[in-house]
PDB file of C-alpha atoms and ligand atoms in Angstrom:
ATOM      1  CA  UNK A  63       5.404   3.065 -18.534  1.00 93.00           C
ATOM      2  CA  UNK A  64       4.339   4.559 -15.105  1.00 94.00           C
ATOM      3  CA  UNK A  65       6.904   2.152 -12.506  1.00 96.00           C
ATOM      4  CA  UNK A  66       5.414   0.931  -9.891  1.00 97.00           C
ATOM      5  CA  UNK A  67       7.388  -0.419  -6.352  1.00 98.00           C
ATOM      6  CA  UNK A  68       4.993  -2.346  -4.150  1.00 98.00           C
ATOM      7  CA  UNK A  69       6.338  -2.551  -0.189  1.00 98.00           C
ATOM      8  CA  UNK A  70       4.903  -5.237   1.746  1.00 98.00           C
ATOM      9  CA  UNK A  71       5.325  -7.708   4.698  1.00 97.00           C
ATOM     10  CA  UNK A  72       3.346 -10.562   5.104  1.00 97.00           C
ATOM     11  CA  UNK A  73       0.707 -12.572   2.444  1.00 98.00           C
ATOM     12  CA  UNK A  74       0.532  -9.963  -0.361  1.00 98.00           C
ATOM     13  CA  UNK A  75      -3.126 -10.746  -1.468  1.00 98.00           C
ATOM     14  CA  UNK A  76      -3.055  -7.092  -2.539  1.00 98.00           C
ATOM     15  CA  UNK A  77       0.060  -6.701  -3.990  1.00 98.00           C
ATOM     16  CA  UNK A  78      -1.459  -9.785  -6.174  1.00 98.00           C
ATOM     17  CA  UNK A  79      -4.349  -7.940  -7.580  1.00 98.00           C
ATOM     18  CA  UNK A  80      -2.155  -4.938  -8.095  1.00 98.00           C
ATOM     19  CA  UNK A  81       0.597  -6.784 -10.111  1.00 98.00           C
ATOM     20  CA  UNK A  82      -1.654  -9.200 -12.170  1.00 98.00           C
ATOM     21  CA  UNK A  83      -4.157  -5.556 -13.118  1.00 98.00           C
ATOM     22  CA  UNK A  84      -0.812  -4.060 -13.874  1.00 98.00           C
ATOM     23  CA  UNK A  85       0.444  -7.014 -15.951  1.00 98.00           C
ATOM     24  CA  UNK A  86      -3.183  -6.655 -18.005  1.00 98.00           C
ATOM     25  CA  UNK A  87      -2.937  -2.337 -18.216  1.00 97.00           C
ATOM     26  CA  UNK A  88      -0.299  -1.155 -21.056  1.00 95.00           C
ATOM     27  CA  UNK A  89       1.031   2.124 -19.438  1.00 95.00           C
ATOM     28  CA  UNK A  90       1.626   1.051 -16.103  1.00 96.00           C
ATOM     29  CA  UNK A  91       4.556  -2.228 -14.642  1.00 97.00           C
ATOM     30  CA  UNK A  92       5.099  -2.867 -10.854  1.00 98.00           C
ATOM     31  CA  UNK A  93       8.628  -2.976 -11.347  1.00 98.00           C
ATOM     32  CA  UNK A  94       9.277  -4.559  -7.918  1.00 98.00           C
ATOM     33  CA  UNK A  95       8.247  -6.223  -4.965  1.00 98.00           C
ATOM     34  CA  UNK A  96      10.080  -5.282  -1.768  1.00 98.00           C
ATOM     35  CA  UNK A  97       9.799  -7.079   1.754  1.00 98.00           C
ATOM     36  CA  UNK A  98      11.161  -6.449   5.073  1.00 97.00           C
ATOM     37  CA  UNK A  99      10.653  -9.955   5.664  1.00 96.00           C
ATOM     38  CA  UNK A 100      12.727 -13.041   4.497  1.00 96.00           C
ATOM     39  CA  UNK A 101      10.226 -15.712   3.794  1.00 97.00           C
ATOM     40  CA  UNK A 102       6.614 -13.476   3.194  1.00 98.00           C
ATOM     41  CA  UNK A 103       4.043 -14.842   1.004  1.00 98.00           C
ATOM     42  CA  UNK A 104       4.051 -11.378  -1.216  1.00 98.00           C
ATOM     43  CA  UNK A 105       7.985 -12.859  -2.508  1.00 98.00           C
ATOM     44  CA  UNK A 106       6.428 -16.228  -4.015  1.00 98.00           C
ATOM     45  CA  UNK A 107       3.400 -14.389  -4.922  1.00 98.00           C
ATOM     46  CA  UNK A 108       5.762 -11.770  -7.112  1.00 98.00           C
ATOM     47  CA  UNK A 109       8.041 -15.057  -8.572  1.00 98.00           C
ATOM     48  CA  UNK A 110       5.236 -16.773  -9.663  1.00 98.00           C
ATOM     49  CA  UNK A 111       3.990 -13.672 -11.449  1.00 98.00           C
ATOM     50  CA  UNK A 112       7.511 -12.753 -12.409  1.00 98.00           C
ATOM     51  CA  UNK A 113       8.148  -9.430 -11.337  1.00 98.00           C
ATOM     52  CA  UNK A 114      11.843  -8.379  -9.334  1.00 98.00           C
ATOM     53  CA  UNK A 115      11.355  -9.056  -5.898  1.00 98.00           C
ATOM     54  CA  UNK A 116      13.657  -7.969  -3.623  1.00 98.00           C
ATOM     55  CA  UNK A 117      13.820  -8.550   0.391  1.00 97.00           C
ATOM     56  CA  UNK A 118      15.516  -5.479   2.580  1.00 97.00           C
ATOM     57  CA  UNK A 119      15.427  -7.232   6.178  1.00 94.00           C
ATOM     58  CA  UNK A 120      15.292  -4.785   9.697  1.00 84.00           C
ATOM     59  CA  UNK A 121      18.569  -2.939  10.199  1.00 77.00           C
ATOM     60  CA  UNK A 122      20.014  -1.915  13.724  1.00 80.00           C
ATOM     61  CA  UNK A 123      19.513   1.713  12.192  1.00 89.00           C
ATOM     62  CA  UNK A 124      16.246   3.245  10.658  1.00 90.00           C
ATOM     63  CA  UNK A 125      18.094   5.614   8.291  1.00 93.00           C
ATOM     64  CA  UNK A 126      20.242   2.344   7.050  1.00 94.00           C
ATOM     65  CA  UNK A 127      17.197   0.513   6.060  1.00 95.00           C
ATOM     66  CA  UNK A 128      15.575   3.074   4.290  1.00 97.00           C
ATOM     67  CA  UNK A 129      18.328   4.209   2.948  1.00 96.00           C
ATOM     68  CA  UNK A 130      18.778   1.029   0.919  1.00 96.00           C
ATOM     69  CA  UNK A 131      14.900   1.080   0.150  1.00 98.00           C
ATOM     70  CA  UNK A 132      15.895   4.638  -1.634  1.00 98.00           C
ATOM     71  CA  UNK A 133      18.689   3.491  -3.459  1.00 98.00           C
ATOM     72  CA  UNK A 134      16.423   1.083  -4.890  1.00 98.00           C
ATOM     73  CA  UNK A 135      13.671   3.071  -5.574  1.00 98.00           C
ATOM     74  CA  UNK A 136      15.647   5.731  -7.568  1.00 97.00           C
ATOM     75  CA  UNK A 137      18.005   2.694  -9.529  1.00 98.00           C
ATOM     76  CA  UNK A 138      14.719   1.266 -10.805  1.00 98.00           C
ATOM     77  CA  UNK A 139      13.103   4.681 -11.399  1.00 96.00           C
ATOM     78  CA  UNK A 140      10.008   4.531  -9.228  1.00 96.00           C
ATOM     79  CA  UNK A 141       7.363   6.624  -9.694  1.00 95.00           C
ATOM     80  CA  UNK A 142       4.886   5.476  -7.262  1.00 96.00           C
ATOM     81  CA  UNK A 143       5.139   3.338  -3.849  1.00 97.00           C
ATOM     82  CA  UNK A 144       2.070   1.146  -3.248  1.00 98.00           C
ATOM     83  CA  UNK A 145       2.272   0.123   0.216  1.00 98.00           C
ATOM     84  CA  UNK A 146       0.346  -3.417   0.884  1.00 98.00           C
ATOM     85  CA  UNK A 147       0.397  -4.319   4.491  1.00 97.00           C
ATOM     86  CA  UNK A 148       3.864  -2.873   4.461  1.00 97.00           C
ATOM     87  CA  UNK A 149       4.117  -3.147   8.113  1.00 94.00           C
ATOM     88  CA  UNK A 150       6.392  -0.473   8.506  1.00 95.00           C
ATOM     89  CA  UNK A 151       6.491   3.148   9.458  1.00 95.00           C
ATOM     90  CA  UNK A 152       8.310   5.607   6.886  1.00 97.00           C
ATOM     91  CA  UNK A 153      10.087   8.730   8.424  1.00 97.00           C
ATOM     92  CA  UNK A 154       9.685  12.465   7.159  1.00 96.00           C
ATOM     93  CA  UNK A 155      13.446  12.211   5.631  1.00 97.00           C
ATOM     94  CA  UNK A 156      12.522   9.042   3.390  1.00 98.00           C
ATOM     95  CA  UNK A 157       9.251  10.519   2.203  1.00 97.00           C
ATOM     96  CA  UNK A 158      10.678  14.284   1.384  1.00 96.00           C
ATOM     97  CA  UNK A 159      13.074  12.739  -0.415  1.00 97.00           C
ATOM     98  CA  UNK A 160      11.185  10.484  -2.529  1.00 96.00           C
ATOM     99  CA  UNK A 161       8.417  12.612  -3.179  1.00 94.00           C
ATOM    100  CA  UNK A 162      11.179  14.989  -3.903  1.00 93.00           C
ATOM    101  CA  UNK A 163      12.008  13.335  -7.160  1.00 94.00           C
ATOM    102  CA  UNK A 164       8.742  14.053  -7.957  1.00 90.00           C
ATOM    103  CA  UNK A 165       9.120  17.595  -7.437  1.00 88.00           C
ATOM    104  CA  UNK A 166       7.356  17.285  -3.811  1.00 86.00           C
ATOM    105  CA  UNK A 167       4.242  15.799  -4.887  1.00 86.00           C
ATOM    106  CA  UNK A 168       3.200  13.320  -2.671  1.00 87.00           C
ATOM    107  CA  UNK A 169       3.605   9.533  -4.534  1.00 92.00           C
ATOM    108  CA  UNK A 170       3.135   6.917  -1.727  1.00 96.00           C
ATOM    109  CA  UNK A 171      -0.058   5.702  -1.178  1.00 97.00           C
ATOM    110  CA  UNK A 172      -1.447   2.976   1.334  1.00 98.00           C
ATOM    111  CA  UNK A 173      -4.573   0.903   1.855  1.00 98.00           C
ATOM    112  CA  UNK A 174      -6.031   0.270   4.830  1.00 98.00           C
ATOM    113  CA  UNK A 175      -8.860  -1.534   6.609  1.00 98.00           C
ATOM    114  CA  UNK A 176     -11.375   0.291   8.383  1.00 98.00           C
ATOM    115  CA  UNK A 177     -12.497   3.745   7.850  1.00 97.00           C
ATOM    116  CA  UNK A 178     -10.086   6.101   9.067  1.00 97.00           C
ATOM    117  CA  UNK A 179      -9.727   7.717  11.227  1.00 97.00           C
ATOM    118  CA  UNK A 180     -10.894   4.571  13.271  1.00 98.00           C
ATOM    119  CA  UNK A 181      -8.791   1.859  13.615  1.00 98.00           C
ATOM    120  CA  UNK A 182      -5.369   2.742  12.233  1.00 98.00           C
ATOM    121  CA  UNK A 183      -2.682  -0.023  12.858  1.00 96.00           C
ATOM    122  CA  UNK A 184      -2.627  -3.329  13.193  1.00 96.00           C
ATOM    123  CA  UNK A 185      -5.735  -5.965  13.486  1.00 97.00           C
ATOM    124  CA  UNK A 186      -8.726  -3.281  12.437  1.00 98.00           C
ATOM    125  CA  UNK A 187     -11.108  -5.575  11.135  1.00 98.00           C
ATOM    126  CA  UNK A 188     -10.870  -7.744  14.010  1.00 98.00           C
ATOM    127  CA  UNK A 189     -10.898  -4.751  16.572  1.00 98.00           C
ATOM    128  CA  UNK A 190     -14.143  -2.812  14.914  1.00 98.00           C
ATOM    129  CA  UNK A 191     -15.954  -6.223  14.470  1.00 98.00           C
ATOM    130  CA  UNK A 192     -14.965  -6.528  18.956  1.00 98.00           C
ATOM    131  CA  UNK A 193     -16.644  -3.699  19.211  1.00 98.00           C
ATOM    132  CA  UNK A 194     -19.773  -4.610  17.368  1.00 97.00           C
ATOM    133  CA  UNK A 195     -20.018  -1.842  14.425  1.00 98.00           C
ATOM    134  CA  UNK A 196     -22.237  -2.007  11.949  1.00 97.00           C
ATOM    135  CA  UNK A 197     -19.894  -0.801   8.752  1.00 97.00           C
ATOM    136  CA  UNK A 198     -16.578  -0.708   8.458  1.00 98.00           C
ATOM    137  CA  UNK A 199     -14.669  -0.177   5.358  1.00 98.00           C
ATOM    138  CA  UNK A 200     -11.186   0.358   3.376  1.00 98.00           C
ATOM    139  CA  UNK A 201      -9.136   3.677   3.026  1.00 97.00           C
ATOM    140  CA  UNK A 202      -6.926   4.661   0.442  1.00 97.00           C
ATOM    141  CA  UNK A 203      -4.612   7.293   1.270  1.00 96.00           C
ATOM    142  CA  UNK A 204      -1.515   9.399   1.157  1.00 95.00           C
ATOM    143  CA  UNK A 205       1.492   8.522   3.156  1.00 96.00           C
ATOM    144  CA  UNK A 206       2.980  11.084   5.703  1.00 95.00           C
ATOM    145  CA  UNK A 207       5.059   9.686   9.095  1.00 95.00           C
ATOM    146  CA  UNK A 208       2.159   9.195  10.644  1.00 95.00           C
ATOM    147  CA  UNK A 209       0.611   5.623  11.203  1.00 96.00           C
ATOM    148  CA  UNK A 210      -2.756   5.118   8.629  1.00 95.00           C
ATOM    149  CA  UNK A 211      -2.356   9.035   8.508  1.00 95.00           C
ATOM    150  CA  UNK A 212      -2.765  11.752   5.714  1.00 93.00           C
ATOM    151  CA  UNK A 213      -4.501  12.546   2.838  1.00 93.00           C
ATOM    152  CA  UNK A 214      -7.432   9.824   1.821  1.00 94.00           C
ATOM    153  CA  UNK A 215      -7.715   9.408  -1.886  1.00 93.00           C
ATOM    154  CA  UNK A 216     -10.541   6.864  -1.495  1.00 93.00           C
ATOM    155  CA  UNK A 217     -13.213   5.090   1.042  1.00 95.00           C
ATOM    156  CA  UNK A 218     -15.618   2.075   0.802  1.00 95.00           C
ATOM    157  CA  UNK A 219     -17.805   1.219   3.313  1.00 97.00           C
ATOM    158  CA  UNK A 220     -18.489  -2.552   4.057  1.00 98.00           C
ATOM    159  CA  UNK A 221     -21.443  -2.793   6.881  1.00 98.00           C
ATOM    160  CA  UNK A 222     -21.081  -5.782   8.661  1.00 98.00           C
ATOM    161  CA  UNK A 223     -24.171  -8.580   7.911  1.00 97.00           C
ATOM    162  CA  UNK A 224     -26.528  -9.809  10.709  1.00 95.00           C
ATOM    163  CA  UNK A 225     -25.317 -12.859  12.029  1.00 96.00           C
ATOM    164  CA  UNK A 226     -22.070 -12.751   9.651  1.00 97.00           C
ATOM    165  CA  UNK A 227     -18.850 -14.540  11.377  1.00 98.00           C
ATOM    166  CA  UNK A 228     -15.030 -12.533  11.535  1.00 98.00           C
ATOM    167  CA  UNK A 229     -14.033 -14.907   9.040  1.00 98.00           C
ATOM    168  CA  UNK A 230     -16.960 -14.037   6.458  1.00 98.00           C
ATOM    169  CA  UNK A 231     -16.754 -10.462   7.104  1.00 98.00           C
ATOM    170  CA  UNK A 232     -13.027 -10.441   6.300  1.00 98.00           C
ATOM    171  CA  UNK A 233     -12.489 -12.476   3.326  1.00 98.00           C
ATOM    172  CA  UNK A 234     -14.965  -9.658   2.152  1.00 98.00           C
ATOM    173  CA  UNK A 235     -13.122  -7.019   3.531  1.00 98.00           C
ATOM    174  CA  UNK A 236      -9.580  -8.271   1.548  1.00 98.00           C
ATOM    175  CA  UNK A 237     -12.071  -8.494  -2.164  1.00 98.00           C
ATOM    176  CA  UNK A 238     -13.036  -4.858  -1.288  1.00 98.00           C
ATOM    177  CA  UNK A 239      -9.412  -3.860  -0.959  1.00 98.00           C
ATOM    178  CA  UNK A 240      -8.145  -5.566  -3.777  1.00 98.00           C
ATOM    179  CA  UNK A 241     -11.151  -3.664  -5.699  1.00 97.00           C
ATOM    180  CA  UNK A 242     -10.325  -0.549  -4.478  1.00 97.00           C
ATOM    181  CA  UNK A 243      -6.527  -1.014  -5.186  1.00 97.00           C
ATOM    182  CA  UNK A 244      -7.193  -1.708  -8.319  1.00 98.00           C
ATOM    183  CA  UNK A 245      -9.147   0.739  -9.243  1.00 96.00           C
ATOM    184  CA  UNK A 246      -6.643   3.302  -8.415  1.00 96.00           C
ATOM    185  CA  UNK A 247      -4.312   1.727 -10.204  1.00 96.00           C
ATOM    186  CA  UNK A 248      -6.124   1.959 -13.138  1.00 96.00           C
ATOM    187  CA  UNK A 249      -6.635   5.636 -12.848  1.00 94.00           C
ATOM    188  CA  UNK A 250      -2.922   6.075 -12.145  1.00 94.00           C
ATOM    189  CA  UNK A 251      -2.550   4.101 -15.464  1.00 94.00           C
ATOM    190  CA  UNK A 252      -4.957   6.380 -17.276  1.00 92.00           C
ATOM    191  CA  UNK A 253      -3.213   9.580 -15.445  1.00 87.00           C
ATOM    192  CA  UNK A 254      -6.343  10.473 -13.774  1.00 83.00           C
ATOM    193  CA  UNK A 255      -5.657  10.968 -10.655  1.00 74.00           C
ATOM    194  CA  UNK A 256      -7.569  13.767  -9.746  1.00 54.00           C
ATOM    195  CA  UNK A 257      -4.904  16.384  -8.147  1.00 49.00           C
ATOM    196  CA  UNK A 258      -7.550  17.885  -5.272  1.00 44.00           C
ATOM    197  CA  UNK A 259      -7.580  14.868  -2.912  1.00 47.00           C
ATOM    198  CA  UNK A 260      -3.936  15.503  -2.529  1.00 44.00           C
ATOM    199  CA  UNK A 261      -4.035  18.602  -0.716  1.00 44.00           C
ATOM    200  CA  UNK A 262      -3.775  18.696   3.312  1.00 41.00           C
ATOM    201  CA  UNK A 263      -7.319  19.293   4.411  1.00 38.00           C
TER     202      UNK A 263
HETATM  203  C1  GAR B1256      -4.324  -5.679   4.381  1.00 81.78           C
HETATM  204  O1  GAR B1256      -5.587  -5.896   4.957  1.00 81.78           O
HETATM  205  C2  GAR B1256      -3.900  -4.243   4.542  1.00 81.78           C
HETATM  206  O2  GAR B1256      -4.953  -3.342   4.400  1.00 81.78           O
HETATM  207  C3  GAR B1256      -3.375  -4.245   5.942  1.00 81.78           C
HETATM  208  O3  GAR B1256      -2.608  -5.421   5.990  1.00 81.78           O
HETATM  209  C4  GAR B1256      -3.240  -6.402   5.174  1.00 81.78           C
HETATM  210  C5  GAR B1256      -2.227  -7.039   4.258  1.00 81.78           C
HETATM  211  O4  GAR B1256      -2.796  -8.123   3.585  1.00 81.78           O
HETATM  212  N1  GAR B1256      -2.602  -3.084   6.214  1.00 81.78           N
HETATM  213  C6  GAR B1256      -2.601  -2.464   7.403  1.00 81.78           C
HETATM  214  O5  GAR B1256      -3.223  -2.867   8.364  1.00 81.78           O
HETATM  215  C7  GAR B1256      -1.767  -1.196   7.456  1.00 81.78           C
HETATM  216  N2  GAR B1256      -1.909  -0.573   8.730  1.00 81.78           N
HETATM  217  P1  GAR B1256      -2.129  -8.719   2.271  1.00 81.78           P
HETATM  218  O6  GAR B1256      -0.675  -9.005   2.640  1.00 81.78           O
HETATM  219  O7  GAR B1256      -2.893  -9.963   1.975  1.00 81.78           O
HETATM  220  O8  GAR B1256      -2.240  -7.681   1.193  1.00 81.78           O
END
């Protein structure tokens, strides 16, 4: 099976889809859950769908904490990190030397919501919606050090209804991400991820 390590931080509505599509696909298993935060929704979320969840809090040093994300990573033989609101930056070191076990091709991805460019970081649908756009949408990419940066694999657009509330327009934002998760995870399961997207544009 193709081993799967989802990183997240807070309510893991993604990291649900992607473990209960896994749990239904034969040649793919999310092999862990890891959060930097004691407590998240994503751990109960991963124990009530039984798969290893483990929780690697903030360190006083960078290199410390993702050193111990490593070490779990190779023990468990990942072969791809899924980051789900992983609310976290990874450095140049960590991802050269994961991808490195891969013999340098790039194996984290991330989702995102808006379409970026716009709106990298933190509170996007809330920020576009401010500033009255008429579509948004999700982005599924590759990870570099960069924050929402590098390679997109993936975009949906979701325009933004007359008259539809922040509320309305998010709960349809999250069903478009889980969608678009999910279907990526099915083409890493069928091993058709298409090899083009992954080079630097
Ligand atoms: C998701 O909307 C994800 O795209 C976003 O955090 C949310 C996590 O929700 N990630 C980012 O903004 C990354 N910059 P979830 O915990 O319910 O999956």
């Amino acid at each position: 099976k193709i081993r799967i390590a989802i990183l997240a931080s807070g309510t893991g509505s993604n990291a649900e889809a992607l473990m209960k599509k896994a749990q239904s696909l034969n040649s793919v298993e999310v092999t862990f859950v890891l959060s930097d935060k004691v407590g998240a929704g994503v751990l109960e979320k991963a124990l009530n769908l039984s798969v290893r969840h483990f929780v690697v809090t903030k360190q006083s040093d960078r290199r410390e904490h993702e050193q111990r994300v490593l070490n779990l990573l190779r023990e468990y033989r990942i072969d791809w990190v899924f980051l789900a609101g992983y609310m976290r930056l990874l450095s140049l070191e960590f991802l050269q030397t994961f991808n490195g076990w891969h013999g340098g091709n790039s194996q984290v991805v991330n989702i995102h919501p808006s379409l970026l460019p716009a709106y990298p970081g933190v509170d996007s649908i809330r920020r576009a919606f401010e500033d009255g756009v008429e579509e948004s949408g999700v982005t599924l990419h590759l990870v570099d050090e960069g924050m929402d940066t590098g390679p997109q694999l993936m975009q949906s657009r979701l325009p933004l209804e007359a008259g539809e509330s922040l509320a309305d327009w998010s709960v349809r934002f999250h069903k478009l991400e889980h969608q678009t998760y999910t279907q990526f995870l099915e083409l890493v399961a069928l091993g058709q991820i298409p090899t083009s997207p992954f080079e630097e544009t």
